[in-house]
mmCIF file of C-alpha atoms and ligand atoms in Angstrom:
data_model
loop_
_atom_site.group_PDB
_atom_site.id
_atom_site.type_symbol
_atom_site.label_atom_id
_atom_site.label_comp_id
_atom_site.label_asym_id
_atom_site.label_seq_id
_atom_site.Cartn_x
_atom_site.Cartn_y
_atom_site.Cartn_z
ATOM 1 C CA MET A 1 64.732 40.428 -3.045
ATOM 2 C CA PRO A 2 65.158 37.183 -6.192
ATOM 3 C CA ASP A 3 65.170 38.387 -9.587
ATOM 4 C CA LEU A 4 61.867 36.904 -11.248
ATOM 5 C CA GLU A 5 62.918 33.975 -13.654
ATOM 6 C CA ASN A 6 60.217 32.738 -15.570
ATOM 7 C CA LEU A 7 61.335 29.652 -15.038
ATOM 8 C CA ILE A 8 63.095 26.690 -12.659
ATOM 9 C CA ILE A 9 62.736 23.248 -13.011
ATOM 10 C CA ILE A 10 63.089 21.486 -10.503
ATOM 11 C CA GLY A 11 65.069 17.935 -11.084
ATOM 12 C CA SER A 12 67.396 16.188 -13.523
ATOM 13 C CA GLY A 13 66.583 13.630 -15.308
ATOM 14 C CA PRO A 14 65.616 12.275 -18.112
ATOM 15 C CA ALA A 15 62.354 14.661 -17.704
ATOM 16 C CA GLY A 16 64.454 17.321 -16.414
ATOM 17 C CA TYR A 17 66.399 17.664 -18.973
ATOM 18 C CA THR A 18 64.333 17.834 -21.892
ATOM 19 C CA ALA A 19 61.981 20.520 -20.240
ATOM 20 C CA ALA A 20 65.527 22.261 -20.309
ATOM 21 C CA LEU A 21 66.520 22.285 -23.180
ATOM 22 C CA TYR A 22 62.671 22.519 -24.403
ATOM 23 C CA ALA A 23 62.639 25.702 -22.611
ATOM 24 C CA ALA A 24 66.331 26.999 -23.559
ATOM 25 C CA ARG A 25 64.828 27.108 -27.004
ATOM 26 C CA ALA A 26 62.518 29.011 -26.326
ATOM 27 C CA ASP A 27 64.342 31.529 -25.129
ATOM 28 C CA LEU A 28 62.695 31.018 -21.133
ATOM 29 C CA ASN A 29 65.715 30.984 -19.941
ATOM 30 C CA PRO A 30 65.272 28.625 -17.770
ATOM 31 C CA LEU A 31 66.572 27.091 -14.118
ATOM 32 C CA VAL A 32 67.757 24.696 -13.092
ATOM 33 C CA ILE A 33 67.789 23.116 -10.253
ATOM 34 C CA GLU A 34 69.074 19.940 -10.864
ATOM 35 C CA GLY A 35 70.649 18.267 -7.827
ATOM 36 C CA PHE A 36 73.399 17.377 -5.560
ATOM 37 C CA ALA A 37 73.939 13.884 -7.397
ATOM 38 C CA TRP A 38 72.265 15.460 -11.141
ATOM 39 C CA GLY A 39 70.892 12.134 -13.610
ATOM 40 C CA GLY A 40 68.242 10.927 -11.000
ATOM 41 C CA LEU A 41 67.862 6.912 -11.678
ATOM 42 C CA LEU A 42 70.243 6.182 -14.922
ATOM 43 C CA GLN A 43 72.964 6.895 -13.606
ATOM 44 C CA GLN A 44 72.934 4.044 -11.268
ATOM 45 C CA THR A 45 72.356 1.822 -14.448
ATOM 46 C CA THR A 46 75.276 0.708 -16.668
ATOM 47 C CA ASP A 47 74.300 0.144 -20.129
ATOM 48 C CA VAL A 48 71.315 2.128 -22.088
ATOM 49 C CA GLU A 49 70.238 0.246 -24.665
ATOM 50 C CA ASN A 50 66.374 0.785 -25.545
ATOM 51 C CA TYR A 51 66.891 4.477 -25.479
ATOM 52 C CA PRO A 52 66.107 5.470 -29.331
ATOM 53 C CA GLY A 53 69.790 7.275 -31.524
ATOM 54 C CA TYR A 54 71.776 5.042 -29.799
ATOM 55 C CA PRO A 55 72.437 2.395 -31.436
ATOM 56 C CA ASN A 56 75.319 1.305 -30.160
ATOM 57 C CA GLY A 57 74.167 1.169 -25.884
ATOM 58 C CA VAL A 58 74.949 4.285 -23.904
ATOM 59 C CA THR A 59 75.681 4.191 -20.247
ATOM 60 C CA GLY A 60 72.708 5.840 -18.221
ATOM 61 C CA PRO A 61 75.931 8.446 -16.756
ATOM 62 C CA GLN A 62 77.232 8.995 -20.178
ATOM 63 C CA MET A 63 73.227 9.204 -21.766
ATOM 64 C CA MET A 64 72.814 12.453 -19.045
ATOM 65 C CA GLN A 65 76.430 13.788 -19.721
ATOM 66 C CA ASP A 66 74.787 13.931 -22.999
ATOM 67 C CA LEU A 67 71.819 15.729 -22.047
ATOM 68 C CA ARG A 68 73.243 17.123 -19.183
ATOM 69 C CA ASP A 69 74.796 18.694 -21.952
ATOM 70 C CA GLN A 70 72.548 19.632 -23.951
ATOM 71 C CA ALA A 71 70.000 21.667 -22.265
ATOM 72 C CA GLU A 72 73.516 23.856 -21.098
ATOM 73 C CA ARG A 73 74.499 24.606 -24.840
ATOM 74 C CA PHE A 74 70.886 25.969 -25.411
ATOM 75 C CA GLY A 75 71.310 28.367 -22.118
ATOM 76 C CA ALA A 76 69.571 26.405 -18.931
ATOM 77 C CA ARG A 77 71.411 27.503 -16.024
ATOM 78 C CA LEU A 78 72.012 24.991 -13.806
ATOM 79 C CA LEU A 79 72.123 25.053 -9.773
ATOM 80 C CA THR A 80 74.478 21.286 -8.364
ATOM 81 C CA ASP A 81 72.271 21.876 -5.527
ATOM 82 C CA ASP A 82 68.609 20.475 -4.555
ATOM 83 C CA ALA A 83 65.777 22.203 -3.130
ATOM 84 C CA THR A 84 64.651 21.734 0.011
ATOM 85 C CA LYS A 85 60.647 24.016 -0.015
ATOM 86 C CA VAL A 86 58.775 24.916 -2.407
ATOM 87 C CA GLU A 87 55.504 27.457 -2.146
ATOM 88 C CA LEU A 88 53.983 26.591 -4.677
ATOM 89 C CA SER A 89 51.196 28.946 -5.443
ATOM 90 C CA ASP A 90 48.011 28.646 -7.987
ATOM 91 C CA GLY A 91 49.018 31.331 -10.494
ATOM 92 C CA GLY A 92 51.357 33.493 -8.540
ATOM 93 C CA ILE A 93 54.528 33.414 -8.071
ATOM 94 C CA GLN A 94 55.873 29.383 -7.366
ATOM 95 C CA ARG A 95 59.399 30.116 -4.482
ATOM 96 C CA VAL A 96 61.744 27.189 -4.198
ATOM 97 C CA TRP A 97 64.752 27.663 -2.091
ATOM 98 C CA VAL A 98 67.528 25.923 -1.362
ATOM 99 C CA GLY A 99 68.899 26.143 2.011
ATOM 100 C CA ASP A 100 68.192 29.892 2.798
ATOM 101 C CA ASP A 101 68.630 30.593 -0.737
ATOM 102 C CA GLU A 102 65.526 31.652 -2.304
ATOM 103 C CA TYR A 103 64.260 31.578 -5.775
ATOM 104 C CA GLN A 104 61.006 32.920 -7.492
ATOM 105 C CA ALA A 105 59.521 31.885 -11.004
ATOM 106 C CA LYS A 106 56.486 32.246 -12.805
ATOM 107 C CA ALA A 107 56.312 28.945 -13.387
ATOM 108 C CA VAL A 108 58.723 25.775 -12.138
ATOM 109 C CA ILE A 109 58.393 22.482 -13.710
ATOM 110 C CA LEU A 110 58.300 19.293 -11.004
ATOM 111 C CA ALA A 111 60.932 16.045 -11.810
ATOM 112 C CA THR A 112 62.249 15.521 -10.057
ATOM 113 C CA GLY A 113 61.078 11.853 -10.593
ATOM 114 C CA ALA A 114 60.418 8.120 -8.296
ATOM 115 C CA LYS A 115 62.908 6.063 -7.053
ATOM 116 C CA HIS A 116 62.823 2.093 -6.712
ATOM 117 C CA ARG A 117 61.578 0.874 -3.635
ATOM 118 C CA LYS A 118 64.256 -1.254 -2.508
ATOM 119 C CA LEU A 119 64.269 -5.105 -0.621
ATOM 120 C CA GLY A 120 66.403 -3.624 2.438
ATOM 121 C CA ALA A 121 68.110 -7.650 2.573
ATOM 122 C CA PRO A 122 71.507 -8.085 3.121
ATOM 123 C CA GLY A 123 73.422 -7.828 0.366
ATOM 124 C CA GLU A 124 71.475 -5.690 -1.519
ATOM 125 C CA ASP A 125 73.014 -1.957 -2.473
ATOM 126 C CA GLU A 126 76.268 -4.090 -2.493
ATOM 127 C CA LEU A 127 75.786 -6.636 -4.898
ATOM 128 C CA SER A 128 73.269 -2.918 -7.093
ATOM 129 C CA GLY A 129 74.899 -3.929 -10.456
ATOM 130 C CA ARG A 130 77.356 -7.009 -9.312
ATOM 131 C CA GLY A 131 74.260 -8.581 -9.814
ATOM 132 C CA VAL A 132 71.333 -7.147 -8.871
ATOM 133 C CA SER A 133 69.359 -4.588 -10.991
ATOM 134 C CA TYR A 134 66.119 -3.126 -10.116
ATOM 135 C CA CYS A 135 65.906 -2.957 -14.181
ATOM 136 C CA ALA A 136 65.232 -6.236 -16.211
ATOM 137 C CA THR A 137 63.927 -4.210 -19.326
ATOM 138 C CA CYS A 138 67.280 -2.709 -19.219
ATOM 139 C CA ASP A 139 69.685 -5.357 -17.605
ATOM 140 C CA ALA A 140 67.652 -8.894 -18.808
ATOM 141 C CA ALA A 141 70.425 -9.473 -21.755
ATOM 142 C CA PHE A 142 72.867 -9.873 -19.972
ATOM 143 C CA TYR A 143 71.997 -12.927 -18.327
ATOM 144 C CA LYS A 144 71.526 -15.565 -20.687
ATOM 145 C CA ASN A 145 70.990 -18.588 -19.823
ATOM 146 C CA THR A 146 71.520 -17.537 -16.610
ATOM 147 C CA ASP A 147 69.085 -18.600 -13.313
ATOM 148 C CA THR A 148 67.608 -15.647 -12.532
ATOM 149 C CA ILE A 149 65.264 -14.241 -9.272
ATOM 150 C CA ILE A 150 62.299 -11.188 -10.284
ATOM 151 C CA VAL A 151 61.546 -10.431 -6.845
ATOM 152 C CA GLY A 152 57.699 -8.879 -6.532
ATOM 153 C CA GLY A 153 54.129 -10.391 -6.660
ATOM 154 C CA GLY A 154 52.273 -7.312 -8.827
ATOM 155 C CA ASP A 155 52.293 -6.864 -12.787
ATOM 156 C CA SER A 156 56.019 -5.411 -12.381
ATOM 157 C CA ALA A 157 57.571 -8.310 -11.350
ATOM 158 C CA MET A 158 55.217 -10.793 -14.427
ATOM 159 C CA GLU A 159 56.329 -7.606 -16.941
ATOM 160 C CA GLU A 160 60.423 -8.396 -16.616
ATOM 161 C CA ALA A 161 59.574 -11.889 -15.840
ATOM 162 C CA MET A 162 58.249 -12.624 -19.021
ATOM 163 C CA PHE A 163 60.934 -10.682 -20.898
ATOM 164 C CA LEU A 164 63.926 -12.217 -18.562
ATOM 165 C CA ALA A 165 63.033 -15.511 -19.460
ATOM 166 C CA LYS A 166 63.583 -14.974 -23.031
ATOM 167 C CA PHE A 167 67.570 -14.698 -22.086
ATOM 168 C CA ALA A 168 67.475 -16.937 -19.557
ATOM 169 C CA ASP A 169 68.034 -20.281 -18.344
ATOM 170 C CA LYS A 170 65.172 -20.222 -15.380
ATOM 171 C CA VAL A 171 63.265 -17.728 -13.523
ATOM 172 C CA TYR A 172 61.964 -18.000 -10.321
ATOM 173 C CA VAL A 173 59.583 -15.280 -9.477
ATOM 174 C CA VAL A 174 59.484 -14.843 -5.379
ATOM 175 C CA HIS A 175 56.562 -13.847 -3.592
ATOM 176 C CA ARG A 176 56.348 -12.787 -0.233
ATOM 177 C CA ARG A 177 52.442 -14.289 -0.642
ATOM 178 C CA ASP A 178 50.968 -16.973 -2.561
ATOM 179 C CA ASP A 179 47.939 -14.732 -3.648
ATOM 180 C CA PHE A 180 49.667 -12.400 -6.383
ATOM 181 C CA ARG A 181 48.809 -8.164 -6.587
ATOM 182 C CA ALA A 182 49.444 -9.108 -10.436
ATOM 183 C CA SER A 183 46.118 -9.109 -12.845
ATOM 184 C CA ARG A 184 45.302 -12.063 -13.936
ATOM 185 C CA ILE A 185 45.960 -11.377 -17.465
ATOM 186 C CA MET A 186 49.610 -10.829 -17.339
ATOM 187 C CA LEU A 187 49.919 -13.845 -13.941
ATOM 188 C CA ASP A 188 49.247 -16.020 -16.200
ATOM 189 C CA ARG A 189 51.396 -15.397 -18.979
ATOM 190 C CA ALA A 190 53.708 -15.369 -16.905
ATOM 191 C CA LYS A 191 52.400 -18.753 -15.420
ATOM 192 C CA ALA A 192 52.302 -20.393 -19.074
ATOM 193 C CA VAL A 193 55.516 -19.513 -19.327
ATOM 194 C CA ASP A 194 58.724 -22.687 -19.048
ATOM 195 C CA ASN A 195 61.431 -21.076 -17.762
ATOM 196 C CA ILE A 196 58.989 -18.934 -14.769
ATOM 197 C CA GLU A 197 58.526 -20.543 -11.376
ATOM 198 C CA LEU A 198 56.209 -18.874 -8.752
ATOM 199 C CA VAL A 199 58.143 -20.387 -5.228
ATOM 200 C CA THR A 200 55.843 -18.668 -2.401
ATOM 201 C CA PRO A 201 55.510 -17.141 -0.083
ATOM 202 C CA TYR A 202 58.790 -16.840 0.520
ATOM 203 C CA ILE A 203 60.883 -13.908 1.662
ATOM 204 C CA VAL A 204 64.084 -12.682 0.971
ATOM 205 C CA ARG A 205 66.826 -12.194 3.217
ATOM 206 C CA SER A 206 69.570 -11.886 1.875
ATOM 207 C CA LEU A 207 71.289 -12.003 -1.169
ATOM 208 C CA GLU A 208 74.910 -13.459 -1.892
ATOM 209 C CA ALA A 209 77.854 -13.377 -2.989
ATOM 210 C CA GLY A 210 79.465 -16.094 -5.383
ATOM 211 C CA GLU A 211 83.299 -16.993 -4.863
ATOM 212 C CA ASN A 212 84.504 -13.810 -7.259
ATOM 213 C CA GLY A 213 82.508 -11.532 -6.164
ATOM 214 C CA PRO A 214 78.604 -10.968 -7.958
ATOM 215 C CA LEU A 215 75.314 -12.432 -6.320
ATOM 216 C CA GLY A 216 75.503 -16.580 -6.795
ATOM 217 C CA LYS A 217 72.394 -17.050 -3.742
ATOM 218 C CA ALA A 218 69.141 -16.030 -2.398
ATOM 219 C CA VAL A 219 68.493 -17.346 0.908
ATOM 220 C CA LEU A 220 65.326 -17.300 1.148
ATOM 221 C CA GLU A 221 62.785 -17.600 4.144
ATOM 222 C CA HIS A 222 59.674 -19.425 3.729
ATOM 223 C CA ALA A 223 56.309 -16.907 4.896
ATOM 224 C CA ALA A 224 55.012 -18.961 7.711
ATOM 225 C CA THR A 225 57.608 -22.397 8.122
ATOM 226 C CA GLY A 226 60.886 -19.756 8.619
ATOM 227 C CA GLU A 227 62.193 -23.147 6.962
ATOM 228 C CA THR A 228 65.003 -22.084 4.552
ATOM 229 C CA ARG A 229 66.983 -22.582 1.274
ATOM 230 C CA ASP A 230 69.122 -21.236 -0.964
ATOM 231 C CA LEU A 231 68.071 -20.743 -4.226
ATOM 232 C CA PRO A 232 72.001 -20.856 -7.611
ATOM 233 C CA VAL A 233 71.774 -17.787 -9.340
ATOM 234 C CA THR A 234 74.034 -15.394 -10.781
ATOM 235 C CA GLY A 235 70.966 -12.567 -11.137
ATOM 236 C CA ALA A 236 67.811 -10.953 -8.921
ATOM 237 C CA PHE A 237 65.847 -8.571 -10.172
ATOM 238 C CA ILE A 238 64.222 -6.455 -7.857
ATOM 239 C CA ALA A 239 60.045 -4.760 -9.047
ATOM 240 C CA ILE A 240 58.843 -4.746 -5.424
ATOM 241 C CA GLY A 241 57.151 -1.020 -6.769
ATOM 242 C CA HIS A 242 58.320 2.176 -7.080
ATOM 243 C CA GLU A 243 58.191 5.811 -4.676
ATOM 244 C CA PRO A 244 57.995 8.810 -6.201
ATOM 245 C CA GLN A 245 59.947 11.626 -4.663
ATOM 246 C CA SER A 246 57.288 13.457 -4.842
ATOM 247 C CA GLN A 247 58.260 14.420 -0.569
ATOM 248 C CA LEU A 248 59.201 17.641 -0.897
ATOM 249 C CA PHE A 249 55.330 18.370 -2.394
ATOM 250 C CA ALA A 250 53.560 17.208 -0.069
ATOM 251 C CA GLY A 251 50.072 19.156 0.439
ATOM 252 C CA GLN A 252 50.392 21.471 -2.324
ATOM 253 C CA VAL A 253 49.410 19.307 -5.098
ATOM 254 C CA GLU A 254 47.023 16.696 -5.900
ATOM 255 C CA VAL A 255 49.583 13.083 -5.555
ATOM 256 C CA ASP A 256 47.276 9.742 -6.667
ATOM 257 C CA GLU A 257 47.254 7.412 -3.378
ATOM 258 C CA GLY A 258 50.718 6.314 -4.597
ATOM 259 C CA GLY A 259 51.540 9.584 -3.732
ATOM 260 C CA TYR A 260 52.317 10.470 -7.439
ATOM 261 C CA VAL A 261 51.548 14.208 -8.789
ATOM 262 C CA VAL A 262 48.006 14.016 -10.411
ATOM 263 C CA THR A 263 48.285 15.687 -14.141
ATOM 264 C CA GLN A 264 45.976 16.889 -16.117
ATOM 265 C CA GLY A 265 44.421 14.780 -18.978
ATOM 266 C CA LYS A 266 47.618 14.389 -21.776
ATOM 267 C CA SER A 267 49.227 17.267 -19.976
ATOM 268 C CA THR A 268 51.821 17.638 -17.265
ATOM 269 C CA ARG A 269 49.736 20.480 -15.675
ATOM 270 C CA THR A 270 48.900 19.160 -11.903
ATOM 271 C CA ASN A 271 45.826 21.145 -9.994
ATOM 272 C CA LYS A 272 47.480 24.493 -9.704
ATOM 273 C CA SER A 273 48.583 27.280 -11.672
ATOM 274 C CA GLY A 274 52.027 27.073 -13.454
ATOM 275 C CA VAL A 275 53.056 24.156 -11.988
ATOM 276 C CA PHE A 276 53.633 21.466 -14.240
ATOM 277 C CA ALA A 277 54.943 17.853 -12.987
ATOM 278 C CA ALA A 278 57.453 15.889 -16.727
ATOM 279 C CA GLY A 279 58.556 12.005 -15.267
ATOM 280 C CA ASP A 280 58.368 9.719 -13.385
ATOM 281 C CA LEU A 281 57.045 11.996 -10.796
ATOM 282 C CA VAL A 282 53.912 11.523 -12.524
ATOM 283 C CA ASP A 283 53.625 7.420 -14.779
ATOM 284 C CA HIS A 284 53.835 4.260 -12.749
ATOM 285 C CA THR A 285 52.994 3.247 -15.992
ATOM 286 C CA TYR A 286 55.853 3.320 -18.743
ATOM 287 C CA ARG A 287 59.570 4.216 -16.016
ATOM 288 C CA GLN A 288 61.524 4.685 -19.223
ATOM 289 C CA ALA A 289 64.126 7.696 -20.715
ATOM 290 C CA VAL A 290 62.430 7.934 -23.776
ATOM 291 C CA THR A 291 58.746 8.191 -21.783
ATOM 292 C CA ALA A 292 59.911 10.895 -18.821
ATOM 293 C CA ALA A 293 61.954 13.173 -21.408
ATOM 294 C CA GLY A 294 58.836 12.622 -23.784
ATOM 295 C CA SER A 295 56.712 13.813 -20.853
ATOM 296 C CA GLY A 296 59.780 16.571 -20.404
ATOM 297 C CA CYS A 297 59.406 18.399 -23.315
ATOM 298 C CA GLN A 298 55.445 18.355 -23.309
ATOM 299 C CA SER A 299 55.981 20.128 -19.344
ATOM 300 C CA ALA A 300 58.438 23.063 -21.096
ATOM 301 C CA LEU A 301 55.978 23.276 -24.101
ATOM 302 C CA ASP A 302 53.029 23.027 -21.348
ATOM 303 C CA ALA A 303 55.094 26.256 -18.464
ATOM 304 C CA GLU A 304 55.457 27.661 -22.175
ATOM 305 C CA TRP A 305 52.154 28.516 -23.368
ATOM 306 C CA TYR A 306 51.300 28.820 -19.624
ATOM 307 C CA LEU A 307 53.031 31.476 -19.545
ATOM 308 C CA ARG A 308 52.381 32.864 -22.901
ATOM 309 C CA ASP A 309 48.406 33.550 -22.431
ATOM 310 C CA THR A 310 48.886 34.882 -19.109
ATOM 311 C CA PRO A 311 49.415 38.279 -19.333
ATOM 312 C CA PRO A 312 50.720 39.812 -15.929
ATOM 313 C CA ASP A 313 49.230 41.183 -13.776
ATOM 314 C CA PRO A 314 51.088 42.841 -11.417
ATOM 315 C CA GLU A 315 48.231 42.535 -7.922
ATOM 316 C CA ALA A 316 47.544 39.101 -8.510
ATOM 317 C CA HIS A 317 50.126 36.856 -10.812
ATOM 318 C CA TRP A 318 53.889 37.810 -10.502
ATOM 319 C CA ALA A 319 54.568 40.894 -8.594
ATOM 320 C CA PRO A 320 57.434 39.925 -6.372
ATOM 321 C CA LYS A 321 56.942 39.230 -2.853
ATOM 322 C CA ALA A 322 59.595 40.482 -0.414
ATOM 323 C CA SER A 323 61.702 37.686 0.639
ATOM 324 C CA VAL A 324 60.046 36.176 3.505
ATOM 325 C CA ALA A 325 61.593 34.095 6.281
ATOM 326 C CA THR A 326 63.445 31.026 4.854
ATOM 327 C CA PRO A 327 62.806 27.375 5.863
HETATM 328 P P1 LIG B 401 52.648 -3.343 -6.984
HETATM 329 O O1 LIG B 401 51.691 -3.243 -8.042
HETATM 330 O O2 LIG B 401 53.120 -1.646 -6.176
HETATM 331 O O3 LIG B 401 53.493 -4.427 -7.153
HETATM 332 C C1 LIG B 401 54.428 -4.177 -6.044
HETATM 333 C C2 LIG B 401 54.711 -6.134 -5.451
HETATM 334 O O4 LIG B 401 55.852 -6.517 -4.334
HETATM 335 C C3 LIG B 401 53.597 -6.477 -4.637
HETATM 336 O O5 LIG B 401 53.468 -8.216 -4.806
HETATM 337 C C4 LIG B 401 54.471 -6.422 -2.959
HETATM 338 O O6 LIG B 401 53.247 -7.551 -1.948
HETATM 339 C C5 LIG B 401 55.408 -7.202 -3.317
HETATM 340 N N1 LIG B 401 56.025 -6.405 -2.531
HETATM 341 C C6 LIG B 401 56.301 -4.380 -1.678
HETATM 342 N N2 LIG B 401 57.307 -4.877 -0.785
HETATM 343 C C7 LIG B 401 57.901 -6.251 -0.519
HETATM 344 C C8 LIG B 401 58.903 -6.194 0.567
HETATM 345 N N3 LIG B 401 59.172 -5.195 0.694
HETATM 346 N N4 LIG B 401 59.292 -6.976 0.304
HETATM 347 C C9 LIG B 401 58.778 -8.033 -0.523
HETATM 348 N N5 LIG B 401 57.837 -7.618 -1.368
HETATM 349 C C10 LIG B 401 57.311 -6.273 -1.547
HETATM 350 O O7 LIG B 401 53.599 -2.197 -8.078
HETATM 351 P P2 LIG B 401 54.403 -2.206 -9.587
HETATM 352 O O8 LIG B 401 54.335 -4.407 -9.802
HETATM 353 O O9 LIG B 401 54.898 -2.703 -9.774
HETATM 354 O O10 LIG B 401 52.879 -1.986 -9.985
HETATM 355 C C11 LIG B 401 52.777 -0.131 -10.946
HETATM 356 C C12 LIG B 401 51.672 0.017 -11.176
HETATM 357 O O11 LIG B 401 52.362 -0.281 -12.713
HETATM 358 C C13 LIG B 401 49.989 -1.602 -11.131
HETATM 359 O O12 LIG B 401 48.821 0.108 -11.318
HETATM 360 C C14 LIG B 401 51.038 -2.142 -12.320
HETATM 361 O O13 LIG B 401 49.031 -2.387 -12.756
HETATM 362 C C15 LIG B 401 51.360 -1.187 -13.404
HETATM 363 N N6 LIG B 401 52.262 -2.248 -14.139
HETATM 364 C C16 LIG B 401 51.275 -2.590 -15.228
HETATM 365 C C17 LIG B 401 51.838 -3.403 -15.871
HETATM 366 C C18 LIG B 401 51.618 -4.096 -18.121
HETATM 367 O O14 LIG B 401 49.788 -3.810 -17.422
HETATM 368 N N7 LIG B 401 52.223 -4.543 -18.858
HETATM 369 C C19 LIG B 401 53.623 -3.234 -16.116
HETATM 370 C C20 LIG B 401 53.596 -3.367 -15.321
HETATM 371 C C21 LIG B 401 53.614 -1.903 -13.767
HETATM 372 P P3 LIG B 401 52.003 -7.215 -1.533
HETATM 373 O O15 LIG B 401 51.684 -7.530 -2.982
HETATM 374 O O16 LIG B 401 52.271 -8.596 -1.014
HETATM 375 O O17 LIG B 401 51.788 -6.289 -1.294
#
């Protein structure tokens, strides 16, 4: 039978590691199932210049290494593998599997993050980091005086376009329909910016390298007529939404229509006692490293208070149960 842990943290972006840091310092001896590809979305970014405390910027991977080291320094135990199954209980023992190995805990923090929705266009993966980006807030400054596109028609696309327009000479917002999902106010603001041009209804057929290797053009296809058109650009920002990584918890905690785990009020409590959620897994609005770290901190405090205020009850709560069949 596995030992009964105080706290298991699943996930390892800024939310997971910050939760681990706080929980370790609260003497909870947390076990972090950090995933095989630990570090989350920031592992795919180049320079992070908007995280407070790094006046000269830092690379995404270095920042994740720093957060990880800091959590480990205070005693967080890291398991570099993927959680494959969970059984989330309402106030009882939380059970997590990594392959055939079962782990049990009194509380669990879900911090598996989100991933950028991909276009699926040829060239997108190959040119990622070489002209193709998923975050104008992070990378716009590298596109000073260039021509760029934003793909998408929601508020994110408008916001990213307005941010990017401060740096780039030209920002084409390419959207597959003539109607926009963005709110009227965001759309009007974007339209009012001189160097933003809306290009609709166009689908991005491919992203192609220029002579030197990085992105050189986007090939667009008119959604109704099929006419194609080349846009010479050196930056393409994909802003077509995010997908929270909540599949592992499907049917076990409340999620909203977008798949984001629902938390109660300002807390990180889910609809199950002892189950907390933090970071991009719950946040479809801000999605910044610093906000994820903040919510990771909140989740560790919520878990700490839960463990303090829930006296062990051998019948109903935290009596270890015999292992059942593995998945
Ligand atoms: P979103 O509202 O879901 O919009 C996604 C956009 O991408 C849609 O226009 C969609 O087109 C398009 N799209 C999706 N898949 C596509 C594909 N495969 N190919 C081409 N286009 C595709 O996502 P979001 O803009 O990230 O916004 C998410 C939430 O955050 C929203 O609630 C938004 O209001 C909020 N937000 C608010 C602010 C703000 O208020 N300042 C800023 C950013 C985000 P269709 O419309 O054709 O489906």
